[in-house]
PDB file of C-alpha atoms in Angstrom:
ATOM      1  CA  UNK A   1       8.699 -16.840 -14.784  1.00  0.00           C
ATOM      2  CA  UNK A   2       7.370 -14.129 -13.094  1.00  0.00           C
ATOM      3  CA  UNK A   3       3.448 -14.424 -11.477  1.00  0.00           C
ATOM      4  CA  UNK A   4       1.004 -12.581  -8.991  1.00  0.00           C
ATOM      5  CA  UNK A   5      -1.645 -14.129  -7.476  1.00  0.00           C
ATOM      6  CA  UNK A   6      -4.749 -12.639  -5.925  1.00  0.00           C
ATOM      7  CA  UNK A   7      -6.382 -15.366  -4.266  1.00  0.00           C
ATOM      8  CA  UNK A   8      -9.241 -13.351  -3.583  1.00  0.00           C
ATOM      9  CA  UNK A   9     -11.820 -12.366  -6.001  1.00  0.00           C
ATOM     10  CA  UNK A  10     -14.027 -10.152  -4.154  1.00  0.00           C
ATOM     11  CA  UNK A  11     -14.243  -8.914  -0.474  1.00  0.00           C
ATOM     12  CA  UNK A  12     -17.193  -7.611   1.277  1.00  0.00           C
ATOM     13  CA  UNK A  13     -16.694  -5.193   4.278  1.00  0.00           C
ATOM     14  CA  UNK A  14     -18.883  -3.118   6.392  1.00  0.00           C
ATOM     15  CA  UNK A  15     -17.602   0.856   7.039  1.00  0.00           C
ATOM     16  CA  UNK A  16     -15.057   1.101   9.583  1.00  0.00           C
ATOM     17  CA  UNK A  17     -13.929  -2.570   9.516  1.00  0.00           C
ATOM     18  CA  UNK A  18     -10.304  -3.735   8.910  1.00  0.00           C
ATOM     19  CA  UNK A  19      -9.876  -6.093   5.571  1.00  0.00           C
ATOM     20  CA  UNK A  20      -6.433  -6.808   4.028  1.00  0.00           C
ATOM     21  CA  UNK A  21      -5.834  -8.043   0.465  1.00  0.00           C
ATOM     22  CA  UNK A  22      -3.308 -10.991   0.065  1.00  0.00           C
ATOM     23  CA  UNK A  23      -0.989 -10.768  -2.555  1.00  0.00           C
ATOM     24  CA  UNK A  24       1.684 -13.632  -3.558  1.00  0.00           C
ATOM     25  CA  UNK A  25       4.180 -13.353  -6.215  1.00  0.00           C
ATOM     26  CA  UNK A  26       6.755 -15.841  -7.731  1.00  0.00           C
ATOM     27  CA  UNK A  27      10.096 -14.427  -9.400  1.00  0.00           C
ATOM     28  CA  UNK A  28      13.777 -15.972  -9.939  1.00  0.00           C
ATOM     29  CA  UNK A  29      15.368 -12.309  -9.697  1.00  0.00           C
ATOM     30  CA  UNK A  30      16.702 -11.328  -6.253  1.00  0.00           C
ATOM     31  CA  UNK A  31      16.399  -7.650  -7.644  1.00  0.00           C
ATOM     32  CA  UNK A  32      12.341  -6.919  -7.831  1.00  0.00           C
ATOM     33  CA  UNK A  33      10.028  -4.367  -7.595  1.00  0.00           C
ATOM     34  CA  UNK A  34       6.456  -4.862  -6.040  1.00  0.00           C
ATOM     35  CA  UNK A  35       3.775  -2.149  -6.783  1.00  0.00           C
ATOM     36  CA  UNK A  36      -0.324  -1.901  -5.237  1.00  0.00           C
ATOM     37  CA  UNK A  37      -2.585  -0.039  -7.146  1.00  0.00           C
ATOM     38  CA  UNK A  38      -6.438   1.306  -7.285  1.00  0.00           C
ATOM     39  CA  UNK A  39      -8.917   1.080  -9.834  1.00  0.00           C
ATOM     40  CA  UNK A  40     -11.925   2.831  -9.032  1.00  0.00           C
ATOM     41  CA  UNK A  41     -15.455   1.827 -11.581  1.00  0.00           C
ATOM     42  CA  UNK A  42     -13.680   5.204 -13.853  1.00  0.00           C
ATOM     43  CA  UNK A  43     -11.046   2.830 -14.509  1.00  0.00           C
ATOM     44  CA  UNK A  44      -7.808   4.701 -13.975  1.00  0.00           C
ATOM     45  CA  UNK A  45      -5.493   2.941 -12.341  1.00  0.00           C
ATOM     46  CA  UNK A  46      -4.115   4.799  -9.015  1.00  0.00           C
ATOM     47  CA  UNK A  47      -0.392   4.104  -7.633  1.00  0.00           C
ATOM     48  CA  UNK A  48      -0.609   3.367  -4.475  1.00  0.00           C
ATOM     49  CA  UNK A  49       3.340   2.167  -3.540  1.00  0.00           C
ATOM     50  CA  UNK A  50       6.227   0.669  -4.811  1.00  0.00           C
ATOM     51  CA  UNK A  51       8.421  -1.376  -2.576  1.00  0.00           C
ATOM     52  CA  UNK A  52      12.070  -2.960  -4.202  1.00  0.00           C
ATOM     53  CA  UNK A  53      13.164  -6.436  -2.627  1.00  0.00           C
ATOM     54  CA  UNK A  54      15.629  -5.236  -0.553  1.00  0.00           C
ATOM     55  CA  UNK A  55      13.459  -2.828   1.531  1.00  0.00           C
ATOM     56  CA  UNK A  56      11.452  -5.283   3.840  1.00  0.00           C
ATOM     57  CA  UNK A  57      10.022  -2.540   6.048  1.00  0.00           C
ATOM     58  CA  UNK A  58       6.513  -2.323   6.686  1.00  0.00           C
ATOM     59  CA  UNK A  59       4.593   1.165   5.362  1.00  0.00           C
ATOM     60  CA  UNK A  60       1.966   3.073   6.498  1.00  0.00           C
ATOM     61  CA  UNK A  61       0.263   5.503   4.852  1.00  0.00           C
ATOM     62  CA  UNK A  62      -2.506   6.705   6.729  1.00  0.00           C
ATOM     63  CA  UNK A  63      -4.948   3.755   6.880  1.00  0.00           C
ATOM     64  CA  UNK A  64      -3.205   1.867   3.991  1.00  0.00           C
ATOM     65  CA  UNK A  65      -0.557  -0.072   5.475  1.00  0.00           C
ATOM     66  CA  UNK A  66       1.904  -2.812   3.495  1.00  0.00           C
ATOM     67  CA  UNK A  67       3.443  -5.683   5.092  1.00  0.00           C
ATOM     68  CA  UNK A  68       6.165  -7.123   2.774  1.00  0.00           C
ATOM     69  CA  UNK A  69       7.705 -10.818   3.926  1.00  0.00           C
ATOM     70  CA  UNK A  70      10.636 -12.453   1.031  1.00  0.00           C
ATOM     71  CA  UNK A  71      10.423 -15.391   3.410  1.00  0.00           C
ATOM     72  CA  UNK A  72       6.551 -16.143   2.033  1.00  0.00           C
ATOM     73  CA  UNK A  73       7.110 -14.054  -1.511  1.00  0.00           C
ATOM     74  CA  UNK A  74       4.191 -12.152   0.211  1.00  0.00           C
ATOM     75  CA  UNK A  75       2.840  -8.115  -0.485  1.00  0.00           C
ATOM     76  CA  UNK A  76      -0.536  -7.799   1.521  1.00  0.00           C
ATOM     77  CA  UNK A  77      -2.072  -4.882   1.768  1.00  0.00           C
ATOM     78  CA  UNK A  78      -4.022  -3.688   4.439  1.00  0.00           C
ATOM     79  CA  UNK A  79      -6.807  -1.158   5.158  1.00  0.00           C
ATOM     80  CA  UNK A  80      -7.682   0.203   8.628  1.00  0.00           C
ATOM     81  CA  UNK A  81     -11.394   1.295   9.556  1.00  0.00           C
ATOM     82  CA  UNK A  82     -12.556   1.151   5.445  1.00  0.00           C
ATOM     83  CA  UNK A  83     -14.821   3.891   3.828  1.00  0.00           C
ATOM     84  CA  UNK A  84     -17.179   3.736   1.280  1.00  0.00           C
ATOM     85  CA  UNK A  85     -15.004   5.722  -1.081  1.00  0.00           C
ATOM     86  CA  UNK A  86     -12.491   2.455  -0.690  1.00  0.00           C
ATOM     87  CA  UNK A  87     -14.566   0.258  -3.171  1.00  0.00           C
ATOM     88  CA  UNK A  88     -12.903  -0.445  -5.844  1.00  0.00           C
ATOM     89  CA  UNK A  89     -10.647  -3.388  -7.304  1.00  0.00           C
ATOM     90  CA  UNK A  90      -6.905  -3.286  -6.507  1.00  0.00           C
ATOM     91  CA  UNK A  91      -4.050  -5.124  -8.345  1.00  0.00           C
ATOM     92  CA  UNK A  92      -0.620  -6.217  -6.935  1.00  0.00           C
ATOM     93  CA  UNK A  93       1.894  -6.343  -9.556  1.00  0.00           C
ATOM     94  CA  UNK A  94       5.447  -7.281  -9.930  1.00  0.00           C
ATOM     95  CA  UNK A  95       8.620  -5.896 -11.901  1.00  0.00           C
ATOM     96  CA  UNK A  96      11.512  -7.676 -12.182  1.00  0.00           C
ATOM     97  CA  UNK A  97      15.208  -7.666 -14.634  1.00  0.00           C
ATOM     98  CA  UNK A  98      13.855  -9.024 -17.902  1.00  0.00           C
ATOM     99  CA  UNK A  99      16.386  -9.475 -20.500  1.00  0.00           C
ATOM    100  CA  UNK A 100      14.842  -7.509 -22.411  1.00  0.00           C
ATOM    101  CA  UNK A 101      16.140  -4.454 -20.459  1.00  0.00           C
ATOM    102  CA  UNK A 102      12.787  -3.018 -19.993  1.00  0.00           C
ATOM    103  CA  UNK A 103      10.189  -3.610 -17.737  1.00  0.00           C
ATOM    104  CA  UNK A 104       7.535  -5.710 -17.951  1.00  0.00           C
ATOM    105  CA  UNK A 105       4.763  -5.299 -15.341  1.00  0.00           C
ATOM    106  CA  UNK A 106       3.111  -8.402 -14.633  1.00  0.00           C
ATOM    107  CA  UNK A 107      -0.448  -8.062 -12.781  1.00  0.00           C
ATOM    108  CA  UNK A 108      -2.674 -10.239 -10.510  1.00  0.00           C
ATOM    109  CA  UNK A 109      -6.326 -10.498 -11.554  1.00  0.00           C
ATOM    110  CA  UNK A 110      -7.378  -8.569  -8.755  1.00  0.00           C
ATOM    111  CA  UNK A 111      -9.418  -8.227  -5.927  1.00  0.00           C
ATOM    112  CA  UNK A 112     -12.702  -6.256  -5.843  1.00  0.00           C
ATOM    113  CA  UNK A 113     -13.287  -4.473  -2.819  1.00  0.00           C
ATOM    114  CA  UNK A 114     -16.654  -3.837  -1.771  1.00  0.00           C
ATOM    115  CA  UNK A 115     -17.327  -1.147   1.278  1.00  0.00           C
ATOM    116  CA  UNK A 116     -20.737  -0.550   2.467  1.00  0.00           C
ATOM    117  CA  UNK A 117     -22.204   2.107   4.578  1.00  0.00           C
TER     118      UNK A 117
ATOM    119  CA  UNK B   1      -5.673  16.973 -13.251  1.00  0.00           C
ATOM    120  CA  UNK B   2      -4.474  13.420 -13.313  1.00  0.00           C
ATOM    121  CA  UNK B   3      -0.529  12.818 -15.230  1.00  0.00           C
ATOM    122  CA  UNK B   4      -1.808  11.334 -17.776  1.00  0.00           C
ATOM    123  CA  UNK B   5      -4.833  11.822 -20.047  1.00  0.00           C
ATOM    124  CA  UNK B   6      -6.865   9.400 -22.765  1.00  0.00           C
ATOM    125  CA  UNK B   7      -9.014  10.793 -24.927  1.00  0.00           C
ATOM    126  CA  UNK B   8     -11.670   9.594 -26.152  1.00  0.00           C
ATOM    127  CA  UNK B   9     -13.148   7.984 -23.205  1.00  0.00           C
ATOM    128  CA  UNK B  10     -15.682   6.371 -25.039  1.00  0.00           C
ATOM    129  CA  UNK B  11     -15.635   4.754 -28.098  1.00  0.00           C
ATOM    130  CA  UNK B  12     -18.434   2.850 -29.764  1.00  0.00           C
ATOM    131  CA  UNK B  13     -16.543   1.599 -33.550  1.00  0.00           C
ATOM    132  CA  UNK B  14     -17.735  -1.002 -36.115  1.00  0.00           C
ATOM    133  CA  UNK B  15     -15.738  -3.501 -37.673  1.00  0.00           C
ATOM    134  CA  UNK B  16     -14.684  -1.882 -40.730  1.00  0.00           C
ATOM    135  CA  UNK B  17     -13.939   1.338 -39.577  1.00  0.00           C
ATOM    136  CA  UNK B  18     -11.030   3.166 -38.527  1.00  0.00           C
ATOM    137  CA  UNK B  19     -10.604   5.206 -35.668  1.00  0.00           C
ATOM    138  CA  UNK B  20      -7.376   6.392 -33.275  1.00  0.00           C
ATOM    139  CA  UNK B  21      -6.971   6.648 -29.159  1.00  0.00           C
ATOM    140  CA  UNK B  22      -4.994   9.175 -28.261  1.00  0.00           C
ATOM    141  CA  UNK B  23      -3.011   9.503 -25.183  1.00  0.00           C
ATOM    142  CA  UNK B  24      -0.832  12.622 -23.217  1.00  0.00           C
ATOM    143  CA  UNK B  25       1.076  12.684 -20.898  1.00  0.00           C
ATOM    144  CA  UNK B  26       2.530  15.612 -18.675  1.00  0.00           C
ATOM    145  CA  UNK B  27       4.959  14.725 -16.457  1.00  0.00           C
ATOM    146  CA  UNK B  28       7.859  14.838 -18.451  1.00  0.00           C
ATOM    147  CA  UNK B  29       8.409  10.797 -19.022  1.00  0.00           C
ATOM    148  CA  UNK B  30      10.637   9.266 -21.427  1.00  0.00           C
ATOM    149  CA  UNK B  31       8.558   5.923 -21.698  1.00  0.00           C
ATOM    150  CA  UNK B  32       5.338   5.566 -22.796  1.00  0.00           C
ATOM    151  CA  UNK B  33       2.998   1.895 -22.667  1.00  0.00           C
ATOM    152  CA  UNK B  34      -0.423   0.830 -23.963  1.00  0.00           C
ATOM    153  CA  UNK B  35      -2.222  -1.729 -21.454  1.00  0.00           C
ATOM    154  CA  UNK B  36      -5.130  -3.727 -22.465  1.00  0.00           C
ATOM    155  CA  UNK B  37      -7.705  -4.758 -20.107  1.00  0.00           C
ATOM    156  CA  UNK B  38     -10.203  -7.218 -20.975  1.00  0.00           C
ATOM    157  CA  UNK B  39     -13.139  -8.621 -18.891  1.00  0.00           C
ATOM    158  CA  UNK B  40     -11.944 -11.724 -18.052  1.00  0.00           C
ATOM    159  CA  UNK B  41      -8.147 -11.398 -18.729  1.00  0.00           C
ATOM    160  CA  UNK B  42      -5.462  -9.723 -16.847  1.00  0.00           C
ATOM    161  CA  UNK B  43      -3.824  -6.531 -17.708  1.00  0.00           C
ATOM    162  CA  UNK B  44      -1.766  -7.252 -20.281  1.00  0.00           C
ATOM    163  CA  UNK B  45       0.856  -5.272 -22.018  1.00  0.00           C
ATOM    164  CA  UNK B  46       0.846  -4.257 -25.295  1.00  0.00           C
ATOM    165  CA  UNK B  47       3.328  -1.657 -26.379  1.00  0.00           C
ATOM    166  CA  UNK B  48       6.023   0.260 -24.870  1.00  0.00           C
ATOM    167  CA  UNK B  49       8.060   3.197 -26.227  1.00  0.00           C
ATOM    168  CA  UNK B  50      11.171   4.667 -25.256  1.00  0.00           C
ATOM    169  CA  UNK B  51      12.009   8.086 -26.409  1.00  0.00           C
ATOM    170  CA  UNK B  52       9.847   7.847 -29.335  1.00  0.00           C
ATOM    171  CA  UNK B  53      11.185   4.358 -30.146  1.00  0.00           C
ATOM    172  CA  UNK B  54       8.928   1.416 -30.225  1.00  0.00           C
ATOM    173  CA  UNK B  55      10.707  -1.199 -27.687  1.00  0.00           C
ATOM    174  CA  UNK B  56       8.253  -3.808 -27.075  1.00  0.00           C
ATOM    175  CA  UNK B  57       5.456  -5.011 -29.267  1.00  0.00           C
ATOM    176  CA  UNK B  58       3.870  -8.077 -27.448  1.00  0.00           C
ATOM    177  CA  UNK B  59       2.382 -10.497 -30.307  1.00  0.00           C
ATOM    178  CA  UNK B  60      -0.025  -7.926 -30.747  1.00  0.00           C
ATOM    179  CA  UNK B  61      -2.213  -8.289 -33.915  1.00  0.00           C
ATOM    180  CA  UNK B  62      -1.545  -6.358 -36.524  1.00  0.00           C
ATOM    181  CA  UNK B  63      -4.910  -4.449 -36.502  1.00  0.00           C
ATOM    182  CA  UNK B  64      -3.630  -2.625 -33.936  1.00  0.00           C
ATOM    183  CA  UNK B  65      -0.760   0.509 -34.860  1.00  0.00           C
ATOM    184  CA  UNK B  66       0.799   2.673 -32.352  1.00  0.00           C
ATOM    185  CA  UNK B  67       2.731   6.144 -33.446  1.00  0.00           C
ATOM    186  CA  UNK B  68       4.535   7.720 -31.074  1.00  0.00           C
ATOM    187  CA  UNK B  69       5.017  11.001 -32.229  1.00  0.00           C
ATOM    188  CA  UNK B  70       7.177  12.276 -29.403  1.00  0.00           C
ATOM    189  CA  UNK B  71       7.805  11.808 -25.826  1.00  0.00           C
ATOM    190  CA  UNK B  72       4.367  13.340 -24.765  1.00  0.00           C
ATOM    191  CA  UNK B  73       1.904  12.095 -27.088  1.00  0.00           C
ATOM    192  CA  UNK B  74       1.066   8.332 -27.772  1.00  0.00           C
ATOM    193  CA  UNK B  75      -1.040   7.308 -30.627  1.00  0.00           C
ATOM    194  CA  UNK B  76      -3.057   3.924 -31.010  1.00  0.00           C
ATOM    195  CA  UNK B  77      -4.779   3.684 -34.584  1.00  0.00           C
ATOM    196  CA  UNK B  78      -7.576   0.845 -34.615  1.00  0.00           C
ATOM    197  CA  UNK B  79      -8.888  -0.316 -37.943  1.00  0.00           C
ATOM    198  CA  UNK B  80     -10.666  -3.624 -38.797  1.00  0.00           C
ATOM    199  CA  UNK B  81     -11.233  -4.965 -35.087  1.00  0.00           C
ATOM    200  CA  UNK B  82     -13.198  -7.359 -34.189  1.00  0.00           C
ATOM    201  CA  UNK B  83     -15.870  -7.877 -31.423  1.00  0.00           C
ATOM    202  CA  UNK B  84     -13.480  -9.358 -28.911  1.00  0.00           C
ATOM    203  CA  UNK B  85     -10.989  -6.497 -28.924  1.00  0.00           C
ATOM    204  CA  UNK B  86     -13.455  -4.472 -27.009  1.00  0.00           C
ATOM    205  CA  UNK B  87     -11.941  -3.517 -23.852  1.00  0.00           C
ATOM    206  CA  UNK B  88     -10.485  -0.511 -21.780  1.00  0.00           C
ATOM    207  CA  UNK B  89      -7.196   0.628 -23.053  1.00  0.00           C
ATOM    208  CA  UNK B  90      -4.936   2.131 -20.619  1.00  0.00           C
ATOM    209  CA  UNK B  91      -2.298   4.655 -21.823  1.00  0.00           C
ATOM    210  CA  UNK B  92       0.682   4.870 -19.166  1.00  0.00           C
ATOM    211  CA  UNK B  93       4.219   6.312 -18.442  1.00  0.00           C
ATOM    212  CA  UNK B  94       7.173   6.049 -16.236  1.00  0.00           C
ATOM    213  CA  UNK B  95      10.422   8.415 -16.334  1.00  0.00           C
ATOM    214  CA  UNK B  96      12.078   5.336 -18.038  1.00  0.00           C
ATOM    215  CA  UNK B  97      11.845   1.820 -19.210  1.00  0.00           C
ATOM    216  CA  UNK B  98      13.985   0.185 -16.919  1.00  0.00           C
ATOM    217  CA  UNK B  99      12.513  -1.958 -13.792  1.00  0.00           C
ATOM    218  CA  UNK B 100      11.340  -0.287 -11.107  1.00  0.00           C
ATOM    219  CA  UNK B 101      10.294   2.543 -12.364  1.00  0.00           C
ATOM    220  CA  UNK B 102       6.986   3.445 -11.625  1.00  0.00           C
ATOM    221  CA  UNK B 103       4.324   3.339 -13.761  1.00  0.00           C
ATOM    222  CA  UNK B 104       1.311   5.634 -13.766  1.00  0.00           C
ATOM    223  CA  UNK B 105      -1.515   5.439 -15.869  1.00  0.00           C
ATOM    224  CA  UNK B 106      -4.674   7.349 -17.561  1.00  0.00           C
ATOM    225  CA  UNK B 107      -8.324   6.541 -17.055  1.00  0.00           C
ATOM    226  CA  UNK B 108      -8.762   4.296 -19.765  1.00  0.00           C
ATOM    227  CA  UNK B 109     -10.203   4.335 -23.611  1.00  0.00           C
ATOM    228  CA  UNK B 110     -13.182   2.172 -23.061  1.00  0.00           C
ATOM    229  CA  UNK B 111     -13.565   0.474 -26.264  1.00  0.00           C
ATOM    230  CA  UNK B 112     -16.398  -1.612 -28.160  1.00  0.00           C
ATOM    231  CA  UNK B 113     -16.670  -3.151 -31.176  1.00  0.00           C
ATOM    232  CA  UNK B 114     -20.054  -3.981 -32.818  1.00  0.00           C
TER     233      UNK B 114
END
């Protein structure tokens, strides 16, 4: 069955500092999708990326940056020299090939970010 | 202008009335989802429709009834709830159903029920 955990609950960061979120997921498909997103206190949620399983390549966007390893089922997310504006709780989720033929996106619980001046 | 938009934002409702979220979106997706997000729970999915057609319904209670008019506009109609069904309700939409297709979403129907 598929799963995403967020081990942590809540991170605490001073402006400019470096944090990364850990993200660890569990499927059976070798075809997957992984996906970050944002959810500021308005409570949309953001995309951030998508990543498939058989694109291992590291991203960076600015000062997000994703580092995907199969060999730990791992999707962390990191962000370089954090602003205030990067508060907010972000979820890693995971789609894989249900039978069902559609997808079912299955989120971690989250991790609150919290950035202060 | 975000993709997709939820109206009302707000929604205060008691237990015996009736009252509808309504959701838009405008990028020209052919699957539409309702998300529920409770305090203490994770997202979970609710509904999904593709092309108007109702392909998921995930053991949700009965109390709850989506319409999905057309591709654009997603209805979901709320009658008899009960205190614990307060929550945000996120509206979303990919191009289609299938895996991997990303999903974006609205800002959320926050919902409570006295």
């Amino acid at each position: 069955a598929q799963k995403v955990t967020q081990a942590q609950t809540e991170i605490s960061v001073v402006e400019k500092e470096d944090v990364t979120l850990d993200c660890v997921y569990e499927t059976r498909d070798t075809t997957y999708y992984l996906f970050w997103y944002k959810q500021p206190p308005s409570g949309e949620l953001v995309f951030l990326i998508r990543r498939n399983s058989f694109d291992e390549q590291n991203e960076i966007s600015g000062r997000y940056s994703w580092n995907f390893q199969k060999s730990t089922s791992s999707f962390n997310f990191t962000i370089t020299a954090s602003q205030v504006v990067d508060s907010a709780v972000y979820f890693c989720a995971l789609s894989d090939s249900p039978d069902t033929g559609f997808q079912k996106l299955v989120f971690g619980t989250g991790t609150r970010l919290l950035v202060s001046p | 202008e975000t993709g997709v938009t939820q109206t009302p934002r707000h929604l205060v409702m008691g237990m015996t009335n009736k009252k509808s979220l309504k959701c838009e979106q405008h990028l020209g997706h052919n699957a539409m989802y309702w998300y529920k997000q409770s305090a203490k729970k994770p997202l979970e999915l609710m509904f999904v429709y593709s092309l108007e057609e109702r392909v998921e319904n995930n053991s949700v209670p009965s109390r709850f009834s989506p319409e999905c008019p057309n591709s654009s506009h997603l209805f979901l109609h709320l009658h008899t709830l009960q205190p614990e069904d307060s929550a945000l309700y996120l509206c979303a939409s990919s191009q289609e159903v299938f895996s991997g297709n990303t999903i974006y979403f609205g800002e959320g129907s926050w919902l409570t029920v006295v």
